[in-house]
């Protein structure tokens, strides 16, 4: 499964399911979006196993994407979930910070877990390189590429000339070593988790995008089994407003979670009109209506009633259909841009893609 296909699936509501298997990570990257350490939370794997084992060939996501923290701290769980998903016809992918590369080679348990995946995504950037050397990451990636049908590199950069010089050097080296075998998603570091300390504070009242939200397409199962409608983990820690909580993996099966994600009027409105327009149209008034996520987090039951009325109207339905059709017709490059990829490097997501 090529990175381009992964991005395409990412634009389809409930086509995939993100599983945050643990908050823990043995690395201490300065830009970690989940602020992970080895003391971070990690719950029993039961809710993940139950949810994925309940997939059926006729009702399942097309893909599970395992993340964390560092999901390969739980290699047996990764292998089990990938095998369980595959029995229902779902594919699996995983995003790793490559901690295991520090030891040289692939430990047997990690080798078994990786071998069951359809896509392996590795993080590498200036902050990761202070934790695991580039040469070690490349050596581990060589071994990974022998085990999986497809892989990609996920790179983030801080703003400014130093970040740009780093990116140009890394991209050139990856192209020389891997050619078109390793597409890359290159994005700016976002101000979440520990990265808040690395980035300048946004100007008061600064708007952060007024269009449809790209992060409300797939449900996220957090490490404690709570299922959210939004994949921006760090925003939802400790709960979230009712429209962003879909249920719990220990009790709600996939068909129920999928239906809630697809039918909730606020989620439909956030995916089509966007959170800012939804807040402006359906209230509540005031507050942080210029900020996308702030607007979304402040939506209420009264906003939901207004959104439901609008979406029941034929004009509202036409708008929803048109936006979803336009979204799913975008190229992988344009989808990457919508999710924050840097324009000068966005073509790299399609490297080696037959389309
Ligand atoms: S707008 Fe809402 S759904 Fe989208 S990322 Fe922000 S909080 Fe999540």
XYZ file of C-alpha atoms and ligand atoms in Angstrom:
363
model
C 0.000 0.000 0.000
C 1.670 3.166 -1.247
C 1.738 6.382 0.805
C -0.377 8.000 -1.929
C -3.128 5.439 -1.370
C -2.923 5.967 2.368
C -3.477 9.702 1.863
C -6.391 9.008 -0.479
C -8.053 6.774 2.092
C -7.446 9.451 4.709
C -9.886 11.754 2.921
C -12.743 9.256 3.049
C -14.881 9.293 6.204
C -14.473 6.062 8.224
C -12.294 4.422 5.541
C -9.631 3.908 8.196
C -9.171 3.594 11.932
C -6.247 5.079 13.878
C -5.136 3.023 16.894
C -2.898 4.781 19.461
C -1.569 1.617 21.094
C 0.412 3.377 23.796
C 1.453 6.848 24.880
C 4.893 5.537 25.823
C 8.053 6.059 23.822
C 11.709 5.446 24.732
C 12.864 8.432 22.669
C 12.829 11.993 23.974
C 12.362 13.973 20.760
C 12.024 17.683 21.484
C 9.086 18.060 19.065
C 7.010 15.042 20.200
C 3.364 15.856 19.434
C 2.101 13.502 22.163
C 4.672 14.537 24.820
C 5.548 10.844 25.229
C 7.974 9.356 27.748
C 8.365 5.848 29.182
C 6.217 6.987 32.123
C 3.288 7.914 29.868
C 0.015 6.005 29.978
C -0.464 2.552 28.516
C -3.601 0.470 29.036
C -4.373 -3.190 28.499
C -4.691 -4.256 24.875
C -8.120 -5.838 25.346
C -10.230 -2.993 23.897
C -8.087 -2.863 20.731
C -8.279 -6.655 20.328
C -12.035 -6.692 20.865
C -12.760 -3.933 18.383
C -10.551 -5.298 15.587
C -11.648 -8.915 16.147
C -15.222 -7.707 15.578
C -14.520 -6.538 12.020
C -16.427 -8.459 9.371
C -15.653 -8.673 5.652
C -18.808 -6.700 4.884
C -18.314 -4.064 7.594
C -14.770 -3.017 8.433
C -12.443 -0.123 7.806
C -10.169 -0.591 4.820
C -7.109 0.110 6.948
C -5.949 0.204 10.552
C -3.099 2.629 11.202
C -1.204 1.867 14.410
C 0.547 4.732 16.128
C 1.416 5.947 19.619
C 3.661 6.973 21.371
C 5.714 4.176 19.880
C 3.492 1.260 18.771
C 6.430 -1.128 18.356
C 6.895 -1.116 22.122
C 4.007 -3.619 21.842
C 5.133 -5.806 18.924
C 2.994 -8.810 19.893
C -0.120 -6.618 19.992
C 0.782 -5.089 16.612
C 1.187 -8.554 15.052
C -2.060 -9.768 16.595
C -4.091 -6.746 15.448
C -2.674 -6.876 11.907
C -3.530 -10.586 11.639
C -6.980 -10.030 13.119
C -7.716 -7.149 10.714
C -6.471 -9.208 7.766
C -8.916 -12.022 8.560
C -11.739 -9.569 7.791
C -9.942 -8.185 4.725
C -8.605 -4.958 6.307
C -5.028 -3.851 5.696
C -2.649 -2.463 8.300
C -0.010 0.232 8.530
C 2.179 1.560 11.349
C 4.104 4.740 12.141
C 7.309 4.272 14.151
C 9.987 6.558 15.572
C 12.564 3.766 14.913
C 13.816 3.428 18.509
C 14.823 -0.174 17.789
C 17.361 0.986 15.176
C 19.666 2.062 18.023
C 20.478 -1.578 18.745
C 21.299 -2.412 15.123
C 19.131 -4.812 13.155
C 15.553 -5.811 13.851
C 14.786 -7.704 17.092
C 12.811 -10.896 16.314
C 9.558 -9.691 17.890
C 9.670 -6.470 15.871
C 10.537 -8.399 12.723
C 7.420 -10.551 13.210
C 5.230 -7.479 13.772
C 6.592 -5.598 10.757
C 6.182 -8.617 8.475
C 2.397 -8.497 8.929
C 2.047 -4.889 7.737
C 0.995 -3.501 4.374
C 2.782 -0.198 4.941
C 5.577 0.875 7.299
C 6.036 4.596 7.961
C 9.217 5.794 9.679
C 9.717 9.179 11.314
C 13.012 10.903 10.649
C 13.910 14.547 11.145
C 16.407 16.757 12.950
C 14.828 16.102 16.370
C 14.660 12.317 15.831
C 18.262 12.256 14.661
C 19.364 13.500 18.081
C 17.850 10.298 19.492
C 18.627 7.751 16.750
C 21.334 8.323 14.146
C 20.456 8.575 10.469
C 22.817 5.717 9.520
C 21.164 3.426 12.077
C 17.688 4.372 10.822
C 18.693 3.665 7.221
C 20.191 0.285 8.191
C 16.953 -0.682 9.970
C 14.884 0.617 7.048
C 16.883 -1.582 4.657
C 15.747 -4.590 6.699
C 12.161 -3.309 6.935
C 11.950 -2.854 3.161
C 12.690 -6.561 2.743
C 9.629 -7.384 4.869
C 6.859 -4.998 3.775
C 5.311 -4.241 0.387
C 5.611 -0.465 0.898
C 7.169 2.091 3.231
C 7.474 5.853 3.573
C 9.419 8.464 5.477
C 7.602 11.098 7.556
C 9.653 14.215 8.088
C 8.824 17.375 9.997
C 10.782 20.618 9.975
C 10.959 23.765 12.035
C 10.471 27.059 10.184
C 13.496 29.024 8.986
C 16.599 28.568 6.818
C 18.189 25.927 9.074
C 15.098 23.741 8.805
C 15.113 24.177 5.015
C 18.820 23.272 4.714
C 18.267 20.174 6.804
C 15.325 19.095 4.643
C 17.184 19.601 1.372
C 20.115 17.525 2.616
C 17.936 14.731 3.969
C 15.710 14.527 0.893
C 18.743 14.394 -1.423
C 20.319 11.588 0.596
C 17.086 9.572 0.744
C 16.608 9.966 -3.026
C 20.189 8.794 -3.678
C 19.855 5.777 -1.406
C 16.285 4.633 -2.070
C 15.287 6.229 -5.371
C 11.516 5.985 -5.771
C 11.163 3.192 -3.190
C 10.676 5.595 -0.298
C 8.069 8.342 -0.798
C 8.179 11.121 1.782
C 5.613 13.245 3.577
C 7.335 16.469 4.618
C 5.392 18.753 6.956
C 5.953 21.652 9.317
C 6.230 20.902 13.033
C 2.840 21.630 14.599
C 2.446 23.430 17.942
C 1.275 20.410 19.940
C 2.896 18.459 22.776
C 6.560 19.311 23.422
C 6.771 21.151 20.076
C 4.932 24.071 21.691
C 8.225 24.971 23.362
C 10.052 25.059 20.008
C 7.682 27.281 18.084
C 6.769 30.938 18.478
C 3.383 31.439 20.133
C 0.646 32.168 17.577
C -0.490 35.777 17.483
C -3.591 36.379 19.620
C -6.716 35.740 17.562
C -4.735 34.234 14.667
C -6.993 32.168 12.416
C -5.920 28.598 11.655
C -7.733 27.695 8.470
C -11.382 28.156 7.693
C -12.083 25.185 5.419
C -13.336 21.654 6.022
C -11.393 19.775 8.693
C -9.023 17.063 7.401
C -8.743 15.400 10.802
C -12.392 14.432 11.286
C -12.467 11.617 8.717
C -11.159 8.602 10.645
C -11.987 7.616 14.219
C -9.098 7.437 16.700
C -8.924 4.812 19.438
C -6.827 6.374 22.191
C -4.546 4.314 24.416
C -7.287 3.881 27.049
C -9.825 2.648 24.496
C -11.813 5.881 24.177
C -12.840 6.394 20.560
C -12.713 9.946 19.241
C -14.003 11.392 15.989
C -10.865 13.514 15.608
C -7.337 12.214 15.032
C -5.589 15.147 16.715
C -4.820 13.212 19.890
C -3.261 15.984 21.901
C -6.399 18.143 21.622
C -8.649 15.552 23.177
C -6.658 14.170 26.071
C -8.844 13.866 29.118
C -12.092 14.021 27.163
C -13.710 16.205 24.568
C -17.105 17.636 23.637
C -19.860 15.108 22.931
C -19.606 15.340 19.156
C -15.931 14.316 19.240
C -16.403 11.242 21.470
C -17.785 8.281 19.529
C -17.670 5.649 22.247
C -15.267 3.082 23.714
C -13.493 0.174 22.060
C -14.338 -2.133 24.961
C -18.070 -1.937 24.326
C -18.851 -0.363 20.935
C -18.323 -2.478 17.806
C -17.138 -1.031 14.503
C -20.614 -0.762 12.865
C -21.804 1.412 15.781
C -18.718 3.637 15.793
C -18.808 3.963 12.006
C -22.470 4.955 11.990
C -21.904 7.568 14.710
C -18.921 9.011 12.812
C -20.845 9.197 9.546
C -24.206 10.390 10.871
C -23.393 12.984 13.542
C -24.551 16.331 12.122
C -21.742 18.346 13.709
C -19.089 15.991 12.328
C -20.721 16.116 8.897
C -20.745 19.896 9.063
C -17.124 20.086 10.296
C -16.102 17.810 7.378
C -17.971 19.821 4.765
C -18.385 23.458 5.825
C -15.540 23.387 8.327
C -15.527 24.146 12.060
C -15.343 27.930 11.740
C -18.323 28.179 9.365
C -20.256 25.646 11.472
C -19.700 27.770 14.564
C -20.608 30.977 12.738
C -23.825 29.450 11.371
C -24.970 27.465 14.387
C -23.280 29.077 17.384
C -22.609 29.475 20.148
C -21.698 33.070 19.410
C -18.428 34.660 20.467
C -15.508 32.797 22.004
C -12.839 31.487 19.678
C -14.771 31.453 16.413
C -11.700 32.581 14.418
C -9.752 29.452 15.395
C -10.616 26.138 13.711
C -10.148 23.716 16.604
C -11.291 26.226 19.222
C -14.465 26.731 17.204
C -14.994 22.978 16.929
C -14.380 22.256 20.615
C -16.933 24.915 21.558
C -19.817 23.485 19.495
C -22.841 22.473 21.562
C -26.055 20.445 21.393
C -27.803 23.578 20.114
C -25.211 23.841 17.332
C -25.917 20.179 16.482
C -29.632 20.871 16.136
C -28.928 23.750 13.738
C -26.475 21.650 11.711
C -28.971 18.769 11.520
C -31.649 21.118 10.138
C -29.277 22.525 7.542
C -28.095 19.055 6.449
C -31.689 17.818 6.163
C -32.407 20.625 3.711
C -31.918 19.656 -0.003
C -29.459 22.537 -0.489
C -27.444 21.369 2.532
C -27.373 17.832 1.163
C -26.161 19.059 -2.223
C -23.340 21.010 -0.571
C -22.301 18.002 1.495
C -22.244 15.698 -1.541
C -20.300 18.238 -3.595
C -17.651 18.822 -0.911
C -17.144 15.092 -0.316
C -16.853 14.477 -4.054
C -14.320 17.307 -4.443
C -12.328 16.083 -1.440
C -12.081 12.506 -2.634
C -11.176 13.610 -6.183
C -8.053 15.463 -5.034
C -4.642 14.050 -5.932
C -2.475 12.589 -3.149
C -0.238 15.660 -3.493
C -3.159 18.017 -2.890
C -4.415 15.876 -0.012
C -0.967 16.056 1.566
C -0.984 19.844 1.197
C -4.386 20.019 2.877
C -2.943 18.076 5.807
C -0.031 20.453 6.263
C 2.656 19.160 3.864
C 5.201 21.762 2.763
C 4.482 22.810 -0.828
C 8.080 22.530 -2.092
C 8.218 18.875 -1.035
C 4.625 17.759 -1.624
C 5.463 15.913 -4.888
C 7.505 13.459 -2.814
C 4.344 11.741 -1.529
C 3.767 10.368 -5.043
C 7.313 9.030 -5.603
C 7.080 5.585 -7.168
C 3.293 5.667 -7.276
C 1.764 4.091 -10.373
C -1.490 6.000 -9.748
S -11.543 21.115 13.881
Fe -12.440 19.633 15.348
S -12.266 17.629 14.343
Fe -10.901 19.058 13.258
S -8.870 18.815 14.224
Fe -9.889 20.510 15.271
S -10.921 19.590 17.050
Fe -10.415 17.924 15.604
